[in-house]
PDB file of C-alpha atoms in Angstrom:
ATOM      1  CA  UNK A   1       0.000   0.000   0.000  1.00 68.00           C
ATOM      2  CA  UNK A   2       2.737   2.449   0.870  1.00 86.00           C
ATOM      3  CA  UNK A   3       4.689   1.537  -2.253  1.00 89.00           C
ATOM      4  CA  UNK A   4       1.614   2.540  -4.240  1.00 88.00           C
ATOM      5  CA  UNK A   5       1.577   5.958  -2.606  1.00 91.00           C
ATOM      6  CA  UNK A   6       5.298   6.444  -3.192  1.00 92.00           C
ATOM      7  CA  UNK A   7       4.834   5.579  -6.852  1.00 92.00           C
ATOM      8  CA  UNK A   8       1.882   7.923  -7.122  1.00 93.00           C
ATOM      9  CA  UNK A   9       3.815  10.839  -5.612  1.00 93.00           C
ATOM     10  CA  UNK A  10       6.823  10.083  -7.797  1.00 94.00           C
ATOM     11  CA  UNK A  11       4.793   9.993 -11.021  1.00 93.00           C
ATOM     12  CA  UNK A  12       2.726  13.055 -10.221  1.00 93.00           C
ATOM     13  CA  UNK A  13       5.892  14.934  -9.231  1.00 95.00           C
ATOM     14  CA  UNK A  14       7.473  14.092 -12.591  1.00 95.00           C
ATOM     15  CA  UNK A  15       4.278  15.033 -14.449  1.00 94.00           C
ATOM     16  CA  UNK A  16       3.913  18.414 -12.752  1.00 94.00           C
ATOM     17  CA  UNK A  17       7.609  19.342 -12.849  1.00 95.00           C
ATOM     18  CA  UNK A  18       7.971  18.438 -16.532  1.00 94.00           C
ATOM     19  CA  UNK A  19       4.766  20.328 -17.353  1.00 93.00           C
ATOM     20  CA  UNK A  20       6.133  23.357 -15.491  1.00 93.00           C
ATOM     21  CA  UNK A  21       9.390  23.084 -17.421  1.00 93.00           C
ATOM     22  CA  UNK A  22       7.500  22.828 -20.715  1.00 91.00           C
ATOM     23  CA  UNK A  23       5.572  25.943 -19.714  1.00 90.00           C
ATOM     24  CA  UNK A  24       8.585  27.970 -18.657  1.00 88.00           C
ATOM     25  CA  UNK A  25      11.057  26.900 -21.336  1.00 84.00           C
ATOM     26  CA  UNK A  26      11.741  29.438 -24.070  1.00 79.00           C
ATOM     27  CA  UNK A  27      13.065  26.788 -26.410  1.00 82.00           C
ATOM     28  CA  UNK A  28      10.259  25.224 -28.430  1.00 84.00           C
ATOM     29  CA  UNK A  29      12.112  21.962 -29.081  1.00 85.00           C
ATOM     30  CA  UNK A  30      12.795  21.408 -25.397  1.00 88.00           C
ATOM     31  CA  UNK A  31       9.228  22.239 -24.595  1.00 89.00           C
ATOM     32  CA  UNK A  32       8.008  19.586 -27.048  1.00 89.00           C
ATOM     33  CA  UNK A  33      10.369  16.893 -25.824  1.00 90.00           C
ATOM     34  CA  UNK A  34       9.639  17.531 -22.151  1.00 93.00           C
ATOM     35  CA  UNK A  35       5.965  17.182 -23.023  1.00 92.00           C
ATOM     36  CA  UNK A  36       6.848  13.564 -23.944  1.00 89.00           C
ATOM     37  CA  UNK A  37       7.866  12.985 -20.331  1.00 92.00           C
ATOM     38  CA  UNK A  38       4.637  14.518 -19.046  1.00 93.00           C
ATOM     39  CA  UNK A  39       2.557  12.253 -21.250  1.00 93.00           C
ATOM     40  CA  UNK A  40       4.457   9.135 -20.189  1.00 92.00           C
ATOM     41  CA  UNK A  41       4.098   9.899 -16.501  1.00 94.00           C
ATOM     42  CA  UNK A  42       0.407  10.610 -17.036  1.00 93.00           C
ATOM     43  CA  UNK A  43       0.103   7.164 -18.609  1.00 93.00           C
ATOM     44  CA  UNK A  44       1.680   5.817 -15.420  1.00 93.00           C
ATOM     45  CA  UNK A  45      -0.893   7.693 -13.364  1.00 93.00           C
ATOM     46  CA  UNK A  46      -3.673   6.107 -15.425  1.00 93.00           C
ATOM     47  CA  UNK A  47      -2.242   2.700 -14.601  1.00 92.00           C
ATOM     48  CA  UNK A  48      -2.340   3.623 -10.912  1.00 91.00           C
ATOM     49  CA  UNK A  49      -5.996   4.586 -11.372  1.00 90.00           C
ATOM     50  CA  UNK A  50      -6.499   1.014 -12.641  1.00 89.00           C
ATOM     51  CA  UNK A  51      -7.197   2.052 -16.232  1.00 89.00           C
ATOM     52  CA  UNK A  52      -4.507   0.127 -18.070  1.00 89.00           C
ATOM     53  CA  UNK A  53      -6.253   0.188 -21.444  1.00 92.00           C
ATOM     54  CA  UNK A  54      -6.532   3.977 -21.345  1.00 92.00           C
ATOM     55  CA  UNK A  55      -2.846   4.146 -20.420  1.00 93.00           C
ATOM     56  CA  UNK A  56      -1.848   2.051 -23.432  1.00 93.00           C
ATOM     57  CA  UNK A  57      -4.077   4.138 -25.694  1.00 92.00           C
ATOM     58  CA  UNK A  58      -2.486   7.271 -24.291  1.00 91.00           C
ATOM     59  CA  UNK A  59       0.971   6.007 -25.153  1.00 92.00           C
ATOM     60  CA  UNK A  60      -0.042   4.884 -28.648  1.00 92.00           C
ATOM     61  CA  UNK A  61      -2.106   7.906 -29.691  1.00 90.00           C
ATOM     62  CA  UNK A  62      -0.467  10.765 -27.809  1.00 87.00           C
ATOM     63  CA  UNK A  63       3.177   9.782 -27.853  1.00 84.00           C
ATOM     64  CA  UNK A  64       3.063   7.928 -31.150  1.00 86.00           C
ATOM     65  CA  UNK A  65       0.666  10.164 -33.016  1.00 86.00           C
ATOM     66  CA  UNK A  66       0.142  13.644 -31.666  1.00 86.00           C
ATOM     67  CA  UNK A  67       3.725  14.392 -30.653  1.00 85.00           C
ATOM     68  CA  UNK A  68       5.058  13.217 -33.999  1.00 87.00           C
ATOM     69  CA  UNK A  69       2.506  15.496 -35.681  1.00 86.00           C
ATOM     70  CA  UNK A  70       3.601  18.426 -33.524  1.00 85.00           C
ATOM     71  CA  UNK A  71       7.243  17.742 -34.359  1.00 85.00           C
ATOM     72  CA  UNK A  72       6.357  17.684 -38.069  1.00 82.00           C
ATOM     73  CA  UNK A  73       4.541  20.998 -37.805  1.00 79.00           C
ATOM     74  CA  UNK A  74       7.525  22.480 -35.990  1.00 79.00           C
ATOM     75  CA  UNK A  75       9.969  21.244 -38.612  1.00 82.00           C
ATOM     76  CA  UNK A  76       7.815  22.397 -41.521  1.00 77.00           C
ATOM     77  CA  UNK A  77       7.301  25.868 -40.113  1.00 71.00           C
ATOM     78  CA  UNK A  78      11.025  26.491 -40.154  1.00 66.00           C
ATOM     79  CA  UNK A  79      13.471  28.696 -38.340  1.00 65.00           C
ATOM     80  CA  UNK A  80      11.047  31.571 -37.936  1.00 61.00           C
ATOM     81  CA  UNK A  81       9.265  29.839 -35.061  1.00 60.00           C
ATOM     82  CA  UNK A  82      12.488  29.756 -33.104  1.00 62.00           C
ATOM     83  CA  UNK A  83      13.258  33.418 -33.771  1.00 59.00           C
ATOM     84  CA  UNK A  84       9.978  34.467 -32.199  1.00 54.00           C
ATOM     85  CA  UNK A  85      11.113  32.845 -29.022  1.00 54.00           C
ATOM     86  CA  UNK A  86      14.652  34.116 -29.044  1.00 54.00           C
ATOM     87  CA  UNK A  87      13.393  37.707 -29.185  1.00 55.00           C
ATOM     88  CA  UNK A  88      11.738  37.633 -25.803  1.00 54.00           C
ATOM     89  CA  UNK A  89      14.799  37.302 -23.622  1.00 53.00           C
ATOM     90  CA  UNK A  90      14.473  38.007 -19.962  1.00 53.00           C
ATOM     91  CA  UNK A  91      13.847  36.599 -16.551  1.00 54.00           C
ATOM     92  CA  UNK A  92      11.476  33.801 -15.750  1.00 54.00           C
ATOM     93  CA  UNK A  93       9.070  36.158 -14.028  1.00 57.00           C
ATOM     94  CA  UNK A  94       8.815  39.061 -16.409  1.00 66.00           C
ATOM     95  CA  UNK A  95       6.192  41.736 -15.991  1.00 72.00           C
ATOM     96  CA  UNK A  96       4.488  40.742 -19.232  1.00 75.00           C
ATOM     97  CA  UNK A  97       3.719  37.282 -17.932  1.00 81.00           C
ATOM     98  CA  UNK A  98       2.435  38.467 -14.568  1.00 87.00           C
ATOM     99  CA  UNK A  99      -1.274  38.538 -15.548  1.00 89.00           C
ATOM    100  CA  UNK A 100      -1.075  35.008 -16.921  1.00 89.00           C
ATOM    101  CA  UNK A 101       0.683  33.719 -13.801  1.00 91.00           C
ATOM    102  CA  UNK A 102      -1.831  35.505 -11.604  1.00 92.00           C
ATOM    103  CA  UNK A 103      -4.721  33.993 -13.561  1.00 92.00           C
ATOM    104  CA  UNK A 104      -3.285  30.475 -13.339  1.00 92.00           C
ATOM    105  CA  UNK A 105      -2.478  30.696  -9.619  1.00 94.00           C
ATOM    106  CA  UNK A 106      -5.860  32.162  -8.683  1.00 95.00           C
ATOM    107  CA  UNK A 107      -7.625  29.526 -10.756  1.00 94.00           C
ATOM    108  CA  UNK A 108      -5.554  26.863  -9.001  1.00 94.00           C
ATOM    109  CA  UNK A 109      -6.617  28.224  -5.611  1.00 95.00           C
ATOM    110  CA  UNK A 110     -10.265  28.134  -6.685  1.00 95.00           C
ATOM    111  CA  UNK A 111      -9.934  24.566  -8.000  1.00 93.00           C
ATOM    112  CA  UNK A 112      -8.239  23.336  -4.833  1.00 93.00           C
ATOM    113  CA  UNK A 113     -10.982  24.955  -2.775  1.00 94.00           C
ATOM    114  CA  UNK A 114     -13.621  23.226  -4.859  1.00 93.00           C
ATOM    115  CA  UNK A 115     -11.842  19.872  -4.561  1.00 91.00           C
ATOM    116  CA  UNK A 116     -11.699  20.052  -0.788  1.00 90.00           C
ATOM    117  CA  UNK A 117     -15.256  21.348  -0.476  1.00 90.00           C
ATOM    118  CA  UNK A 118     -16.584  18.620  -2.750  1.00 86.00           C
ATOM    119  CA  UNK A 119     -14.880  15.958  -0.629  1.00 84.00           C
ATOM    120  CA  UNK A 120     -14.862  13.509  -3.505  1.00 79.00           C
ATOM    121  CA  UNK A 121     -14.104  10.405  -1.452  1.00 81.00           C
ATOM    122  CA  UNK A 122     -17.374  10.713   0.458  1.00 84.00           C
ATOM    123  CA  UNK A 123     -19.667  11.344  -2.478  1.00 85.00           C
ATOM    124  CA  UNK A 124     -22.856   9.295  -2.147  1.00 85.00           C
ATOM    125  CA  UNK A 125     -22.465   7.412  -5.408  1.00 86.00           C
ATOM    126  CA  UNK A 126     -18.815   6.623  -4.681  1.00 85.00           C
ATOM    127  CA  UNK A 127     -19.738   5.180  -1.296  1.00 86.00           C
ATOM    128  CA  UNK A 128     -22.559   3.230  -2.918  1.00 86.00           C
ATOM    129  CA  UNK A 129     -20.135   1.831  -5.476  1.00 85.00           C
ATOM    130  CA  UNK A 130     -17.744   0.714  -2.745  1.00 85.00           C
ATOM    131  CA  UNK A 131     -20.490  -0.924  -0.700  1.00 86.00           C
ATOM    132  CA  UNK A 132     -22.004  -2.635  -3.755  1.00 85.00           C
ATOM    133  CA  UNK A 133     -18.566  -3.947  -4.819  1.00 83.00           C
ATOM    134  CA  UNK A 134     -18.868  -1.877  -8.011  1.00 81.00           C
ATOM    135  CA  UNK A 135     -15.289  -0.705  -7.585  1.00 83.00           C
ATOM    136  CA  UNK A 136     -12.477  -1.845  -9.873  1.00 84.00           C
ATOM    137  CA  UNK A 137      -9.922  -3.820  -7.888  1.00 83.00           C
ATOM    138  CA  UNK A 138      -6.339  -4.397  -9.052  1.00 82.00           C
ATOM    139  CA  UNK A 139      -7.122  -8.035  -9.841  1.00 84.00           C
ATOM    140  CA  UNK A 140      -9.887  -7.245 -12.337  1.00 82.00           C
ATOM    141  CA  UNK A 141      -9.220  -7.304 -16.062  1.00 85.00           C
ATOM    142  CA  UNK A 142     -11.394  -4.613 -17.581  1.00 85.00           C
ATOM    143  CA  UNK A 143     -10.376  -4.770 -21.229  1.00 89.00           C
ATOM    144  CA  UNK A 144     -12.994  -7.292 -22.374  1.00 90.00           C
ATOM    145  CA  UNK A 145     -15.655  -5.401 -20.450  1.00 90.00           C
ATOM    146  CA  UNK A 146     -14.600  -2.163 -22.143  1.00 91.00           C
ATOM    147  CA  UNK A 147     -14.872  -3.821 -25.545  1.00 91.00           C
ATOM    148  CA  UNK A 148     -18.340  -5.201 -24.827  1.00 92.00           C
ATOM    149  CA  UNK A 149     -19.549  -1.865 -23.485  1.00 91.00           C
ATOM    150  CA  UNK A 150     -18.112  -0.004 -26.461  1.00 91.00           C
ATOM    151  CA  UNK A 151     -20.151  -2.161 -28.835  1.00 92.00           C
ATOM    152  CA  UNK A 152     -23.398  -2.159 -26.849  1.00 92.00           C
ATOM    153  CA  UNK A 153     -24.025   0.616 -24.374  1.00 91.00           C
ATOM    154  CA  UNK A 154     -21.829   3.276 -25.958  1.00 93.00           C
ATOM    155  CA  UNK A 155     -22.387   2.393 -29.602  1.00 94.00           C
ATOM    156  CA  UNK A 156     -23.971   5.741 -30.514  1.00 95.00           C
ATOM    157  CA  UNK A 157     -21.128   7.940 -29.184  1.00 93.00           C
ATOM    158  CA  UNK A 158     -18.673   5.507 -30.779  1.00 93.00           C
ATOM    159  CA  UNK A 159     -20.267   5.951 -34.207  1.00 95.00           C
ATOM    160  CA  UNK A 160     -20.574   9.698 -33.709  1.00 94.00           C
ATOM    161  CA  UNK A 161     -16.892   9.947 -32.906  1.00 94.00           C
ATOM    162  CA  UNK A 162     -15.975   7.878 -35.957  1.00 94.00           C
ATOM    163  CA  UNK A 163     -17.895  10.321 -38.178  1.00 95.00           C
ATOM    164  CA  UNK A 164     -16.215  13.225 -36.415  1.00 94.00           C
ATOM    165  CA  UNK A 165     -12.800  11.685 -37.065  1.00 92.00           C
ATOM    166  CA  UNK A 166     -13.672  11.351 -40.757  1.00 94.00           C
ATOM    167  CA  UNK A 167     -14.784  14.980 -40.856  1.00 93.00           C
ATOM    168  CA  UNK A 168     -11.575  16.100 -39.143  1.00 92.00           C
ATOM    169  CA  UNK A 169      -9.494  14.057 -41.592  1.00 90.00           C
ATOM    170  CA  UNK A 170     -11.212  15.547 -44.644  1.00 92.00           C
ATOM    171  CA  UNK A 171     -11.037  19.023 -43.117  1.00 91.00           C
ATOM    172  CA  UNK A 172      -7.333  18.769 -42.356  1.00 89.00           C
ATOM    173  CA  UNK A 173      -6.611  17.492 -45.869  1.00 89.00           C
ATOM    174  CA  UNK A 174      -8.646  20.335 -47.353  1.00 89.00           C
ATOM    175  CA  UNK A 175      -6.898  22.953 -45.223  1.00 86.00           C
ATOM    176  CA  UNK A 176      -3.393  21.813 -46.053  1.00 81.00           C
ATOM    177  CA  UNK A 177      -4.037  21.689 -49.805  1.00 80.00           C
ATOM    178  CA  UNK A 178      -2.149  23.935 -52.169  1.00 72.00           C
ATOM    179  CA  UNK A 179      -3.879  27.230 -52.727  1.00 67.00           C
ATOM    180  CA  UNK A 180      -4.969  28.726 -56.050  1.00 59.00           C
ATOM    181  CA  UNK A 181      -7.028  25.800 -57.187  1.00 53.00           C
ATOM    182  CA  UNK A 182      -9.699  26.494 -54.614  1.00 48.00           C
TER     183      UNK A 182
ATOM    184  CA  UNK B   1      -4.588   3.687  -0.929  1.00 75.00           C
ATOM    185  CA  UNK B   2      -4.623   6.600  -3.378  1.00 82.00           C
ATOM    186  CA  UNK B   3      -7.710   8.680  -2.776  1.00 86.00           C
ATOM    187  CA  UNK B   4      -9.764  10.540  -5.340  1.00 88.00           C
ATOM    188  CA  UNK B   5      -8.695  13.863  -3.862  1.00 90.00           C
ATOM    189  CA  UNK B   6      -5.046  13.169  -4.740  1.00 91.00           C
ATOM    190  CA  UNK B   7      -5.927  12.639  -8.384  1.00 92.00           C
ATOM    191  CA  UNK B   8      -8.091  15.757  -8.399  1.00 93.00           C
ATOM    192  CA  UNK B   9      -5.266  17.887  -7.004  1.00 93.00           C
ATOM    193  CA  UNK B  10      -2.757  16.618  -9.578  1.00 94.00           C
ATOM    194  CA  UNK B  11      -5.189  17.253 -12.406  1.00 94.00           C
ATOM    195  CA  UNK B  12      -5.982  20.744 -11.050  1.00 94.00           C
ATOM    196  CA  UNK B  13      -2.265  21.559 -11.120  1.00 94.00           C
ATOM    197  CA  UNK B  14      -1.900  20.263 -14.677  1.00 95.00           C
ATOM    198  CA  UNK B  15      -4.967  22.215 -15.754  1.00 95.00           C
ATOM    199  CA  UNK B  16      -3.570  25.459 -14.371  1.00 95.00           C
ATOM    200  CA  UNK B  17      -0.183  24.921 -16.040  1.00 94.00           C
ATOM    201  CA  UNK B  18      -2.017  24.338 -19.311  1.00 94.00           C
ATOM    202  CA  UNK B  19      -4.076  27.471 -18.758  1.00 94.00           C
ATOM    203  CA  UNK B  20      -0.919  29.491 -18.159  1.00 94.00           C
ATOM    204  CA  UNK B  21       0.652  28.145 -21.351  1.00 92.00           C
ATOM    205  CA  UNK B  22      -2.445  28.881 -23.409  1.00 92.00           C
ATOM    206  CA  UNK B  23      -2.702  32.451 -22.164  1.00 91.00           C
ATOM    207  CA  UNK B  24       0.923  33.561 -22.103  1.00 89.00           C
ATOM    208  CA  UNK B  25       2.787  31.799 -24.913  1.00 85.00           C
ATOM    209  CA  UNK B  26       3.617  33.613 -28.124  1.00 82.00           C
ATOM    210  CA  UNK B  27       3.932  30.544 -30.296  1.00 84.00           C
ATOM    211  CA  UNK B  28       0.951  28.672 -31.686  1.00 86.00           C
ATOM    212  CA  UNK B  29       2.581  25.263 -31.202  1.00 87.00           C
ATOM    213  CA  UNK B  30       3.182  25.913 -27.514  1.00 89.00           C
ATOM    214  CA  UNK B  31      -0.415  27.067 -27.139  1.00 91.00           C
ATOM    215  CA  UNK B  32      -1.420  23.744 -28.669  1.00 91.00           C
ATOM    216  CA  UNK B  33       0.714  21.925 -26.091  1.00 92.00           C
ATOM    217  CA  UNK B  34      -1.083  23.897 -23.371  1.00 93.00           C
ATOM    218  CA  UNK B  35      -4.447  22.783 -24.728  1.00 93.00           C
ATOM    219  CA  UNK B  36      -3.224  19.179 -24.739  1.00 92.00           C
ATOM    220  CA  UNK B  37      -2.229  19.554 -21.077  1.00 93.00           C
ATOM    221  CA  UNK B  38      -5.723  20.798 -20.211  1.00 94.00           C
ATOM    222  CA  UNK B  39      -7.253  17.842 -22.058  1.00 94.00           C
ATOM    223  CA  UNK B  40      -4.966  15.440 -20.217  1.00 94.00           C
ATOM    224  CA  UNK B  41      -6.018  16.901 -16.877  1.00 94.00           C
ATOM    225  CA  UNK B  42      -9.637  16.239 -17.843  1.00 94.00           C
ATOM    226  CA  UNK B  43      -8.803  12.676 -18.901  1.00 94.00           C
ATOM    227  CA  UNK B  44      -7.066  12.068 -15.571  1.00 94.00           C
ATOM    228  CA  UNK B  45     -10.244  13.105 -13.768  1.00 93.00           C
ATOM    229  CA  UNK B  46     -12.387  10.838 -15.939  1.00 93.00           C
ATOM    230  CA  UNK B  47     -10.106   7.892 -15.294  1.00 93.00           C
ATOM    231  CA  UNK B  48      -9.925   8.526 -11.544  1.00 92.00           C
ATOM    232  CA  UNK B  49     -13.705   8.621 -11.191  1.00 91.00           C
ATOM    233  CA  UNK B  50     -14.116   5.729 -13.617  1.00 90.00           C
ATOM    234  CA  UNK B  51     -12.560   3.460 -11.000  1.00 89.00           C
ATOM    235  CA  UNK B  52     -15.914   3.403  -9.205  1.00 88.00           C
ATOM    236  CA  UNK B  53     -17.904   2.143 -12.174  1.00 85.00           C
ATOM    237  CA  UNK B  54     -16.999  -1.438 -12.836  1.00 84.00           C
ATOM    238  CA  UNK B  55     -20.082  -2.527 -14.763  1.00 85.00           C
ATOM    239  CA  UNK B  56     -20.503   0.274 -17.283  1.00 85.00           C
ATOM    240  CA  UNK B  57     -16.908   1.584 -17.482  1.00 87.00           C
ATOM    241  CA  UNK B  58     -18.266   5.026 -18.350  1.00 89.00           C
ATOM    242  CA  UNK B  59     -15.208   6.911 -17.116  1.00 90.00           C
ATOM    243  CA  UNK B  60     -12.670   4.886 -19.036  1.00 91.00           C
ATOM    244  CA  UNK B  61     -14.695   4.811 -22.237  1.00 93.00           C
ATOM    245  CA  UNK B  62     -15.204   8.549 -22.229  1.00 93.00           C
ATOM    246  CA  UNK B  63     -11.497   8.963 -21.506  1.00 93.00           C
ATOM    247  CA  UNK B  64     -10.872   7.002 -24.711  1.00 93.00           C
ATOM    248  CA  UNK B  65     -13.298   9.258 -26.581  1.00 93.00           C
ATOM    249  CA  UNK B  66     -11.513  12.320 -25.204  1.00 93.00           C
ATOM    250  CA  UNK B  67      -8.154  10.989 -26.412  1.00 92.00           C
ATOM    251  CA  UNK B  68      -9.566  10.432 -29.905  1.00 91.00           C
ATOM    252  CA  UNK B  69     -11.070  13.932 -29.903  1.00 91.00           C
ATOM    253  CA  UNK B  70      -7.696  15.355 -28.883  1.00 90.00           C
ATOM    254  CA  UNK B  71      -6.087  13.598 -31.843  1.00 89.00           C
ATOM    255  CA  UNK B  72      -8.684  15.052 -34.223  1.00 90.00           C
ATOM    256  CA  UNK B  73      -8.239  18.576 -32.813  1.00 89.00           C
ATOM    257  CA  UNK B  74      -4.480  18.403 -33.099  1.00 89.00           C
ATOM    258  CA  UNK B  75      -4.577  17.313 -36.729  1.00 89.00           C
ATOM    259  CA  UNK B  76      -6.860  20.189 -37.714  1.00 91.00           C
ATOM    260  CA  UNK B  77      -4.995  22.721 -35.559  1.00 90.00           C
ATOM    261  CA  UNK B  78      -1.649  21.777 -37.082  1.00 88.00           C
ATOM    262  CA  UNK B  79      -3.073  22.078 -40.597  1.00 88.00           C
ATOM    263  CA  UNK B  80      -4.278  25.571 -39.681  1.00 88.00           C
ATOM    264  CA  UNK B  81      -0.899  26.480 -38.157  1.00 86.00           C
ATOM    265  CA  UNK B  82       0.940  25.384 -41.304  1.00 85.00           C
ATOM    266  CA  UNK B  83      -1.445  27.404 -43.477  1.00 86.00           C
ATOM    267  CA  UNK B  84      -0.986  30.458 -41.274  1.00 85.00           C
ATOM    268  CA  UNK B  85       2.771  30.067 -41.473  1.00 84.00           C
ATOM    269  CA  UNK B  86       2.645  29.857 -45.259  1.00 83.00           C
ATOM    270  CA  UNK B  87       0.646  33.086 -45.450  1.00 83.00           C
ATOM    271  CA  UNK B  88       2.183  35.252 -42.724  1.00 82.00           C
ATOM    272  CA  UNK B  89       5.653  33.666 -42.259  1.00 79.00           C
ATOM    273  CA  UNK B  90       5.081  33.657 -38.511  1.00 78.00           C
ATOM    274  CA  UNK B  91       3.041  31.666 -36.024  1.00 79.00           C
ATOM    275  CA  UNK B  92       2.915  34.275 -33.281  1.00 81.00           C
ATOM    276  CA  UNK B  93      -0.815  34.774 -32.636  1.00 82.00           C
ATOM    277  CA  UNK B  94      -0.201  38.444 -31.798  1.00 82.00           C
ATOM    278  CA  UNK B  95       1.117  39.205 -35.290  1.00 82.00           C
ATOM    279  CA  UNK B  96      -1.711  37.607 -37.200  1.00 81.00           C
ATOM    280  CA  UNK B  97      -3.968  40.611 -37.486  1.00 83.00           C
ATOM    281  CA  UNK B  98      -5.026  40.741 -41.132  1.00 80.00           C
ATOM    282  CA  UNK B  99      -7.908  39.062 -42.866  1.00 77.00           C
ATOM    283  CA  UNK B 100      -7.504  37.412 -46.242  1.00 71.00           C
ATOM    284  CA  UNK B 101      -8.024  40.467 -48.443  1.00 64.00           C
TER     285      UNK B 101
END
């Protein structure tokens, strides 16, 4: 039990620190590659929340797909993107960024307040789930259940999302077409 | 035992870092990374609450849907960024002030 907590703190520490570094870094390439680390540690956190299938999907789609796409966009948009960043030299806490930092910190305070007021561990439906043994335990294998649910209970959102993916694909292809012919 | 509150605090922190990136960065790709961070914070919440739904798996399935949606958004956003770069030779959102004609 304690090992679980240590692992949780370790992974969440890595996730938050690497996200902070990605946010504060002026170098775009570093920011992208540190985002890798954030995504991997988030996949670890999903495993600790007993959602191993979501963790694997996260690694496949985010790390294998989205980050490669972002790297491609960065490489295709050339040196100019780096020059934008090099211009704004200065300290970590410059006056220009103060409103953004203030916004983020105040929002964090509000969120933490809400989390502690909501007292999520004593929500009625969570307690019901624990008493009815409707809670996922580490010994359960949920993947077959997810597959069955995806094809029965959640079939409509599944189909809707497949159409949306098709629309996004066609839209992205249309947007990145050569101009002039349009 | 890891409680729900722990997960909620971690995801609140990630959300706020993403918010900061979205508001303050001067590069469209970094803004996109901020949006991805916000989405990941939401997915972490879905997964953490999904632990208490063994029969229907609603949390995990909607986490999967959110990941797929994030992939779709990124593809379209990157196509837009590349188009903007081709037209303006910059991807700083502050410099993109002109319409097409």
